[in-house]
Structure formats: C-alpha cells, structure tokens
Tab-separated table of C-alpha atoms in Angstrom:
chain	number	residue	atom	x	y	z
D	15	UNK	CA	0.000	0.000	0.000
D	16	UNK	CA	1.151	3.502	-0.800
D	17	UNK	CA	1.500	6.047	1.902
D	18	UNK	CA	-1.030	8.855	1.484
D	19	UNK	CA	0.165	12.391	1.634
D	20	UNK	CA	-1.901	14.571	3.865
D	21	UNK	CA	-2.436	18.030	2.594
D	22	UNK	CA	-2.849	20.787	5.153
D	23	UNK	CA	-6.009	22.813	4.897
D	24	UNK	CA	-6.698	26.242	6.349
D	25	UNK	CA	-4.576	29.346	6.568
D	26	UNK	CA	-1.296	29.994	8.261
D	27	UNK	CA	-0.745	32.504	11.018
D	28	UNK	CA	1.034	34.863	8.623
D	29	UNK	CA	-1.866	34.775	6.162
D	30	UNK	CA	-4.296	35.440	9.002
D	31	UNK	CA	-2.195	38.401	10.246
D	32	UNK	CA	-2.032	39.838	6.711
D	33	UNK	CA	-5.825	39.608	6.385
D	34	UNK	CA	-6.295	41.310	9.750
D	35	UNK	CA	-3.900	44.107	8.771
D	36	UNK	CA	-5.760	44.635	5.504
D	37	UNK	CA	-9.108	44.737	7.310
D	38	UNK	CA	-7.695	47.248	9.807
D	39	UNK	CA	-6.572	49.538	6.966
D	40	UNK	CA	-10.023	49.334	5.353
D	41	UNK	CA	-11.743	50.004	8.688
D	42	UNK	CA	-9.550	53.050	9.349
D	43	UNK	CA	-10.307	54.406	5.885
D	44	UNK	CA	-14.052	53.856	6.307
D	45	UNK	CA	-14.116	55.480	9.755
D	46	UNK	CA	-12.245	58.496	8.386
D	47	UNK	CA	-14.736	58.854	5.514
D	48	UNK	CA	-17.645	58.377	7.907
D	49	UNK	CA	-16.364	61.229	10.095
D	50	UNK	CA	-16.035	63.483	7.044
D	51	UNK	CA	-19.581	62.640	5.917
D	52	UNK	CA	-20.885	63.278	9.413
D	53	UNK	CA	-19.234	66.716	9.398
D	54	UNK	CA	-20.646	67.434	5.938
D	55	UNK	CA	-24.127	66.516	7.194
D	56	UNK	CA	-23.671	68.916	10.129
D	57	UNK	CA	-22.608	71.711	7.754
D	58	UNK	CA	-25.653	71.022	5.587
D	59	UNK	CA	-27.949	71.203	8.615
D	60	UNK	CA	-26.438	74.555	9.657
D	61	UNK	CA	-26.749	75.918	6.105
D	62	UNK	CA	-30.389	74.815	5.940
D	63	UNK	CA	-31.172	76.460	9.286
D	64	UNK	CA	-29.706	79.782	8.131
D	65	UNK	CA	-31.556	79.443	4.817
D	66	UNK	CA	-34.828	78.876	6.694
D	67	UNK	CA	-34.178	82.017	8.736
D	68	UNK	CA	-33.666	83.954	5.473
D	69	UNK	CA	-36.937	82.527	4.169
D	70	UNK	CA	-38.695	83.522	7.408
D	71	UNK	CA	-37.420	87.100	7.068
D	72	UNK	CA	-38.694	87.235	3.480
D	73	UNK	CA	-42.033	85.760	4.532
D	74	UNK	CA	-42.512	88.439	7.219
D	75	UNK	CA	-41.469	91.137	4.783
D	76	UNK	CA	-43.942	89.969	2.132
D	77	UNK	CA	-46.714	89.708	4.711
D	78	UNK	CA	-46.036	93.311	5.826
D	79	UNK	CA	-45.937	94.601	2.246
D	80	UNK	CA	-49.197	92.826	1.366
D	81	UNK	CA	-50.807	94.399	4.436
D	82	UNK	CA	-49.648	97.821	3.199
D	83	UNK	CA	-47.111	98.259	5.992
D	84	UNK	CA	-43.481	99.161	5.668
D	85	UNK	CA	-41.245	96.966	7.840
D	86	UNK	CA	-39.289	98.741	10.560
D	87	UNK	CA	-35.679	97.751	9.913
D	88	UNK	CA	-34.428	98.654	13.401
D	89	UNK	CA	-36.978	96.343	14.992
D	90	UNK	CA	-35.983	93.558	12.619
D	91	UNK	CA	-32.288	94.019	13.416
D	92	UNK	CA	-32.892	93.557	17.156
D	93	UNK	CA	-35.076	90.490	16.758
D	94	UNK	CA	-33.832	87.000	17.598
D	95	UNK	CA	-33.397	85.247	14.210
D	96	UNK	CA	-34.719	81.987	15.679
D	97	UNK	CA	-38.130	83.656	15.951
D	98	UNK	CA	-38.427	83.437	12.146
D	99	UNK	CA	-38.242	79.643	12.280
D	100	UNK	CA	-41.321	77.442	12.625
D	101	UNK	CA	-39.520	75.726	15.503
D	102	UNK	CA	-36.094	76.312	17.074
D	103	UNK	CA	-33.214	74.169	15.862
D	104	UNK	CA	-32.390	71.003	17.758
D	105	UNK	CA	-30.222	71.746	20.822
D	106	UNK	CA	-31.289	75.418	20.921
D	107	UNK	CA	-30.291	76.679	24.384
D	108	UNK	CA	-32.244	79.924	24.274
D	109	UNK	CA	-31.444	83.600	24.564
D	110	UNK	CA	-28.630	84.947	26.757
D	111	UNK	CA	-27.580	88.463	27.741
D	112	UNK	CA	-23.919	87.572	27.207
D	113	UNK	CA	-21.945	84.552	26.063
D	114	UNK	CA	-22.798	81.504	28.145
D	115	UNK	CA	-19.873	80.010	30.011
D	116	UNK	CA	-20.197	76.559	28.555
D	117	UNK	CA	-22.085	75.435	25.482
D	118	UNK	CA	-21.999	71.832	24.388
D	119	UNK	CA	-21.078	70.981	20.793
D	120	UNK	CA	-24.069	71.085	18.479
D	121	UNK	CA	-25.789	73.831	20.506
D	122	UNK	CA	-27.383	76.999	19.159
D	123	UNK	CA	-28.006	80.125	21.238
D	124	UNK	CA	-28.733	83.826	20.773
D	125	UNK	CA	-26.726	86.565	22.504
D	126	UNK	CA	-29.040	89.565	22.892
D	127	UNK	CA	-26.257	91.965	23.938
D	128	UNK	CA	-24.397	91.566	20.623
D	129	UNK	CA	-27.448	90.446	18.567
D	130	UNK	CA	-25.624	87.314	17.425
D	131	UNK	CA	-26.927	83.852	16.665
D	132	UNK	CA	-24.217	81.347	17.637
D	133	UNK	CA	-23.636	77.706	16.770
D	134	UNK	CA	-21.000	75.475	18.390
D	135	UNK	CA	-19.941	72.847	15.832
D	136	UNK	CA	-19.618	69.194	16.815
D	137	UNK	CA	-17.020	68.571	14.110
D	138	UNK	CA	-14.580	71.159	12.838
D	139	UNK	CA	-11.842	69.252	10.996
D	140	UNK	CA	-12.777	70.959	7.697
D	141	UNK	CA	-13.793	74.315	9.215
D	142	UNK	CA	-11.612	77.390	8.727
D	143	UNK	CA	-12.346	80.473	10.824
D	144	UNK	CA	-10.174	83.575	11.141
D	145	UNK	CA	-10.502	83.480	14.917
D	146	UNK	CA	-8.264	81.489	17.244
D	147	UNK	CA	-10.994	81.436	19.893
D	148	UNK	CA	-12.961	78.271	20.542
D	149	UNK	CA	-14.795	77.428	17.366
D	150	UNK	CA	-18.165	79.159	17.344
D	151	UNK	CA	-20.002	80.199	14.216
D	152	UNK	CA	-21.807	83.528	14.538
D	153	UNK	CA	-24.405	85.321	12.434
D	154	UNK	CA	-25.827	88.827	12.736
D	155	UNK	CA	-28.745	90.568	11.160
D	156	UNK	CA	-27.462	93.484	9.096
D	157	UNK	CA	-29.224	96.248	7.177
D	158	UNK	CA	-29.137	96.083	3.396
D	159	UNK	CA	-26.489	98.126	1.642
D	160	UNK	CA	-28.240	101.071	0.013
D	161	UNK	CA	-32.030	100.613	0.242
D	162	UNK	CA	-32.644	100.547	-3.510
D	163	UNK	CA	-33.421	97.804	-5.993
D	164	UNK	CA	-33.511	94.333	-4.379
D	165	UNK	CA	-32.381	95.853	-1.061
D	166	UNK	CA	-35.714	97.656	-0.821
D	167	UNK	CA	-37.433	94.264	-1.057
D	168	UNK	CA	-35.026	92.689	1.419
D	169	UNK	CA	-33.921	95.394	3.883
D	170	UNK	CA	-32.327	92.932	6.343
D	171	UNK	CA	-29.926	90.083	5.716
D	172	UNK	CA	-28.255	87.507	7.975
D	173	UNK	CA	-24.502	87.155	7.504
D	174	UNK	CA	-21.752	85.141	9.158
D	175	UNK	CA	-19.616	87.287	11.437
D	176	UNK	CA	-16.764	86.715	10.657
D	177	UNK	CA	-17.031	84.766	7.441
D	178	UNK	CA	-15.935	81.150	7.602
D	179	UNK	CA	-15.140	78.375	5.165
D	180	UNK	CA	-16.457	74.914	5.889
D	181	UNK	CA	-15.288	72.335	3.352
C-alpha cells in the first residue's frame, strides 16, 4: 500500500495576520470617511437652518408689504433670528444676555447683547475660521447696503460674522 500524503487545509498565522492588517486599513479608511460625511451633514444642517431664517425674514417682509405696511428695519435688526423659524433648531439653548460660560457641541443660542446667533460645531476638521478662539459660528442681522433695488425688497440680511469656510 502507498502512503497517502496529507495536505494541510486552512490558513497559516502569517496569512491570518495579513488579512487582519488589511481589514484594519479598510476600517480606518471607512471610519475616516464616515467622520467626514458626518461633518458634511452637520454643515448642511447649519446651512439649511440659516436658509430657513432667510426665508422667514422674506415671509414676514412679504406679509407686511401685502398688508400695506413698511417693515421697521431697526426692529428687525434687534429680533432673535430663531423667531423666524417654525420651531427652534435642535439643541437650541435659548437667549442669553452675554456669552454663556459653557455650550456643548451642536448647541445653538442667541446673545441679545451683541445680537448674534451662535452655533458650536460638533465637528470642525474641515472648518476654517479667522478666529483662534474656541470654534463658534456667529451670524448677525445686518441692514441692506443702500435701500434701492432688491435691497428695498429685502432690507435685512443675515450674515456670518466673521465669514468662515467649511469644506
């Protein structure tokens, strides 16, 4: 009778380690992309909130014009921009006389002393601000430039103060 050769089945320890290393590289890449997409979703949510405030301002302006009233710009400039939203953004802390000592990431609040709407980002890896302070995005209501043309139809605008670049 001939001796039978047994063939080993399965993988070696080195092959297993190489597979684990490859999976770890893929997992790290996916987690990095996931974090970037999460930050992009946060930026989109912030942009949509500011856009909804702009729409609310326009809606109030059109309602006043249709009623034959001229909007009072000074009153609009002192108003909390969140009041133009159907409901406050998620994690809205409210209105404060001055900057609150501690605001958790993802929180919105309004500072009545400076008339600023503030957002504290959860993720800021792709956010560039000119300030070295803790990252806080700020917006203010500002009067339109010269009061003619489109400015007469939109006497108040909401702008980032200072401007920032996110992505």
